[in-house]
Amino acid sequence: MTAVLAGCGVTGGSDDVTLRLVAADYGDSSANSSEKYWDALVEAYEKEHPGVTVEVTVHSWNDVDREVKEMVDAGEAPDMAQIGAYADYAAEDLLYKAGDVLSIPVQADFVPQLADAGEVRGVQYGMPFASSTRLLFYNKTLFDKAGITPPTTWAELAEDAEALKDEGVKYPYALPLGPEEAQAETMQWLLSGGGGYTATATGYSLDSTENVETFSWLKNELVGKGLTGPVAPGKLNRADAFAAFAAGQVGMLNGHPSLMKMAEKKGVKFGMVPMPGLDGPTKVSMGVADWMTAFKQNGHAEQIKEFLNFVYSEENVLAFSREYDLLPVTTSASQAMSTAPEDADLRPFLEELPVSELYPVGRTSWATVSAEIKKRIGQAVTADGSPSGVLGQLQATAMTAESGSAG
């Protein structure tokens, strides 16, 4: 899906500037396509800024990162790109620093976790544009039928899954370790076991004792006991798991805010609790952010700065977040959302954001590591799979990728 949203500068002089922005589509239909959001925002901006035209091209998430890469490779970088990653472009010195294209108050307003995740070697290049966290969703109807309460520990989660299985629930716990988004489900479980992807600022820790123990537990206590449903976790994608939850076939799964709308549309009664951990609710949730980047090639730093300061105004950040059930990336908009009655359903996710951990997106090696996790992690929980073996292979891949990117 591609649309160009262009306005006309009032003046026709030689100072006219056209800014090109490539953006991702957050809508799930033509009715709420991101084109509409940008169309209204650009129209408002151009009214106040004669002489500046902003052309926005919107692509699906399946295509947007590739489209931008092709433009950059062809020597035709856009002025701005709102995409999933930024570290490669920063490493090649193609991006403006955030401080070059944002006013000090706007840059200072980013939620600290998100601003930190946008840094490469202590300098911010990635400007967070949208964020979300994860909670454990459970089907209230199925839980009532099985006579169980939401879990707070892994042991309780396994017991609940057993009770749901006894009631004939198709997916007692849906474990999507398929290639679509395995890196997310994996990270959520690793954090709940006291581990994670990175133990230090420079290295990966994929095969840490905590991580191996987490996947051994998943293999032996959930997957091995038939508590994850008819589809092997390594073949189950997040979209299919969400669809099954909305169809009333899933007892529990990790979800983000968009699942609320899906479930409500299908009439599924659900609850949400923090992800259970080894001995109580997980202290660190997984956070996710998408990024705005500003390319240096066309030299429009001044115009980009004026436009982005407008994009990141509290009013516009709130409008975008509310339209797409996402969390605001600025402290001012987060505070507004935390007290507004209309945002009550997002509050549990909002509360997780300050204690969330994000993917190590500031490392150029992360794209390679993430792709390998998507490809291989499902093997760790198969009957003949070895959690330590698979995590060891992933660690070796990560170390090679990290040394290559550092060189």
Tab-separated table of C-alpha atoms in Angstrom, residues 98-279:
chain	number	residue	atom	x	y	z
A	98	ALA	CA	18.698	13.059	17.222
A	99	GLY	CA	20.055	16.260	18.734
A	100	ASP	CA	20.581	17.702	15.235
A	101	VAL	CA	16.932	17.312	14.236
A	102	LEU	CA	14.997	17.774	17.492
A	103	SER	CA	14.749	20.679	19.889
A	104	ILE	CA	16.218	20.038	23.346
A	105	PRO	CA	12.771	19.906	25.066
A	106	VAL	CA	11.430	17.410	22.502
A	107	GLN	CA	14.458	15.114	22.753
A	108	ALA	CA	14.359	15.317	26.556
A	109	ASP	CA	10.678	14.309	26.536
A	110	PHE	CA	11.305	10.767	25.230
A	111	VAL	CA	10.622	7.983	27.739
A	112	PRO	CA	14.153	7.225	29.076
A	113	GLN	CA	14.080	3.484	28.259
A	114	LEU	CA	13.185	4.259	24.666
A	115	ALA	CA	15.720	7.054	24.256
A	116	ASP	CA	18.470	4.776	25.606
A	117	ALA	CA	17.492	2.033	23.172
A	118	GLY	CA	17.917	4.534	20.338
A	119	GLU	CA	21.599	5.043	21.085
A	120	VAL	CA	24.698	3.719	19.362
A	121	ARG	CA	27.785	4.064	21.577
A	122	GLY	CA	26.074	6.659	23.744
A	123	VAL	CA	24.752	8.833	20.895
A	124	GLN	CA	21.062	8.808	20.000
A	125	TYR	CA	20.253	8.235	16.318
A	126	GLY	CA	17.004	6.293	16.618
A	127	MET	CA	14.041	8.432	17.683
A	128	PRO	CA	11.315	6.214	19.165
A	129	PHE	CA	8.047	6.599	17.291
A	130	ALA	CA	5.769	3.911	18.726
A	131	SER	CA	6.106	1.464	21.576
A	132	SER	CA	4.341	-1.367	23.326
A	133	THR	CA	4.890	-3.870	26.101
A	134	ARG	CA	3.597	-7.398	26.687
A	135	LEU	CA	1.227	-8.903	29.246
A	136	LEU	CA	-0.118	-12.420	29.754
A	137	PHE	CA	-3.644	-12.572	28.331
A	138	TYR	CA	-5.994	-15.261	29.601
A	139	ASN	CA	-9.465	-16.333	28.510
A	140	LYS	CA	-11.776	-15.668	31.473
A	141	THR	CA	-14.502	-18.012	30.250
A	142	LEU	CA	-12.104	-20.954	29.892
A	143	PHE	CA	-10.484	-20.156	33.252
A	144	ASP	CA	-13.873	-20.066	35.013
A	145	LYS	CA	-14.871	-23.348	33.410
A	146	ALA	CA	-11.625	-24.965	34.592
A	147	GLY	CA	-11.960	-23.387	38.056
A	148	ILE	CA	-8.536	-21.730	37.947
A	149	THR	CA	-7.068	-18.280	38.640
A	150	PRO	CA	-4.453	-16.340	36.626
A	151	PRO	CA	-0.897	-17.576	37.287
A	152	THR	CA	1.828	-15.554	38.995
A	153	THR	CA	4.596	-18.195	38.736
A	154	TRP	CA	5.758	-20.702	36.135
A	155	ALA	CA	4.545	-23.574	38.312
A	156	GLU	CA	1.070	-22.048	38.487
A	157	LEU	CA	1.117	-21.441	34.724
A	158	ALA	CA	1.880	-25.133	34.135
A	159	GLU	CA	-0.874	-26.188	36.572
A	160	ASP	CA	-3.372	-23.882	34.864
A	161	ALA	CA	-2.355	-25.225	31.451
A	162	GLU	CA	-2.895	-28.788	32.712
A	163	ALA	CA	-6.380	-27.906	33.976
A	164	LEU	CA	-7.213	-26.216	30.648
A	165	LYS	CA	-5.995	-29.276	28.746
A	166	ASP	CA	-8.251	-31.482	30.887
A	167	GLU	CA	-11.169	-29.271	29.803
A	168	GLY	CA	-10.305	-29.881	26.147
A	169	VAL	CA	-8.869	-26.429	25.428
A	170	LYS	CA	-7.033	-26.559	22.098
A	171	TYR	CA	-4.090	-24.350	23.121
A	172	PRO	CA	-3.755	-24.303	26.945
A	173	TYR	CA	-0.712	-22.005	26.528
A	174	ALA	CA	0.053	-20.763	23.002
A	175	LEU	CA	3.834	-20.602	22.497
A	176	PRO	CA	4.551	-18.888	19.149
A	177	LEU	CA	8.189	-19.654	18.397
A	178	GLY	CA	7.553	-19.642	14.642
A	179	PRO	CA	9.599	-17.440	12.298
A	180	GLU	CA	7.242	-14.444	12.337
A	181	GLU	CA	8.140	-13.119	15.791
A	182	ALA	CA	9.975	-15.818	17.763
A	183	GLN	CA	12.484	-13.264	19.026
A	184	ALA	CA	9.695	-11.589	21.045
A	185	GLU	CA	8.247	-14.680	22.737
A	186	THR	CA	11.794	-15.892	23.410
A	187	MET	CA	12.857	-12.623	25.031
A	188	GLN	CA	9.738	-12.481	27.206
A	189	TRP	CA	10.465	-15.963	28.563
A	190	LEU	CA	14.184	-15.289	29.054
A	191	LEU	CA	13.419	-12.141	31.055
A	192	SER	CA	10.895	-14.026	33.179
A	193	GLY	CA	13.638	-16.543	34.015
A	194	GLY	CA	16.078	-13.871	35.140
A	195	GLY	CA	18.078	-13.923	31.902
A	196	GLY	CA	17.865	-12.113	28.581
A	197	TYR	CA	19.742	-11.560	25.337
A	198	THR	CA	22.522	-9.364	26.676
A	199	ALA	CA	24.249	-9.473	30.045
A	200	THR	CA	26.737	-6.696	29.283
A	201	ALA	CA	26.916	-3.548	27.204
A	202	THR	CA	29.003	-5.256	24.557
A	203	GLY	CA	28.257	-8.982	24.600
A	204	TYR	CA	25.389	-11.414	24.132
A	205	SER	CA	24.448	-13.996	26.759
A	206	LEU	CA	22.141	-16.295	24.840
A	207	ASP	CA	23.509	-19.499	26.329
A	208	SER	CA	23.617	-18.304	29.953
A	209	THR	CA	22.659	-20.777	32.683
A	210	GLU	CA	19.395	-18.870	33.288
A	211	ASN	CA	18.438	-18.998	29.617
A	212	VAL	CA	19.213	-22.708	29.266
A	213	GLU	CA	17.154	-23.417	32.389
A	214	THR	CA	14.236	-21.374	31.021
A	215	PHE	CA	14.117	-23.304	27.755
A	216	SER	CA	14.638	-26.616	29.505
A	217	TRP	CA	11.584	-25.815	31.649
A	218	LEU	CA	9.547	-24.870	28.566
A	219	LYS	CA	10.560	-28.079	26.802
A	220	ASN	CA	9.937	-30.409	29.755
A	221	GLU	CA	7.054	-28.779	31.614
A	222	LEU	CA	4.951	-27.241	28.831
A	223	VAL	CA	5.769	-28.550	25.361
A	224	GLY	CA	6.711	-32.100	26.452
A	225	LYS	CA	3.471	-32.427	28.409
A	226	GLY	CA	1.302	-31.422	25.471
A	227	LEU	CA	0.241	-28.094	26.985
A	228	THR	CA	1.068	-25.857	24.004
A	229	GLY	CA	-1.500	-27.098	21.499
A	230	PRO	CA	-1.567	-29.087	18.264
A	231	VAL	CA	0.919	-26.934	16.319
A	232	ALA	CA	4.610	-27.320	17.172
A	233	PRO	CA	5.812	-24.043	18.777
A	234	GLY	CA	8.480	-23.669	16.083
A	235	LYS	CA	5.713	-23.654	13.449
A	236	LEU	CA	3.255	-21.439	15.336
A	237	ASN	CA	3.374	-17.772	14.337
A	238	ARG	CA	2.173	-14.920	16.518
A	239	ALA	CA	-0.580	-13.890	14.086
A	240	ASP	CA	-2.030	-17.421	14.147
A	241	ALA	CA	-1.769	-17.577	17.958
A	242	PHE	CA	-3.593	-14.227	18.249
A	243	ALA	CA	-6.290	-15.412	15.806
A	244	ALA	CA	-6.745	-18.604	17.831
A	245	PHE	CA	-7.089	-16.543	21.032
A	246	ALA	CA	-9.718	-14.347	19.370
A	247	ALA	CA	-11.506	-17.545	18.312
A	248	GLY	CA	-11.669	-18.706	21.932
A	249	GLN	CA	-9.251	-21.609	21.442
A	250	VAL	CA	-6.384	-20.384	23.638
A	251	GLY	CA	-6.222	-20.380	27.433
A	252	MET	CA	-3.178	-18.111	27.823
A	253	LEU	CA	-0.587	-16.326	25.699
A	254	ASN	CA	1.684	-13.282	25.703
A	255	GLY	CA	0.063	-10.381	23.905
A	256	HIS	CA	0.365	-6.686	23.185
A	257	PRO	CA	-2.397	-4.049	23.095
A	258	SER	CA	-3.701	-4.833	19.596
A	259	LEU	CA	-4.895	-8.233	20.854
A	260	MET	CA	-7.441	-6.450	23.061
A	261	LYS	CA	-9.325	-5.125	20.055
A	262	MET	CA	-9.150	-8.461	18.218
A	263	ALA	CA	-10.545	-10.345	21.212
A	264	GLU	CA	-13.248	-7.761	21.932
A	265	LYS	CA	-14.447	-7.880	18.315
A	266	LYS	CA	-14.990	-11.634	18.633
A	267	GLY	CA	-16.643	-11.337	22.054
A	268	VAL	CA	-13.867	-13.092	23.972
A	269	LYS	CA	-13.802	-12.194	27.677
A	270	PHE	CA	-10.184	-11.838	28.710
A	271	GLY	CA	-7.983	-10.650	31.541
A	272	MET	CA	-4.373	-9.464	31.564
A	273	VAL	CA	-1.658	-9.964	34.185
A	274	PRO	CA	2.130	-9.473	34.221
A	275	MET	CA	4.077	-12.391	32.780
A	276	PRO	CA	4.613	-15.038	35.499
A	277	GLY	CA	8.211	-15.620	36.580
A	278	LEU	CA	10.066	-18.324	38.458
A	279	ASP	CA	8.875	-17.252	41.893
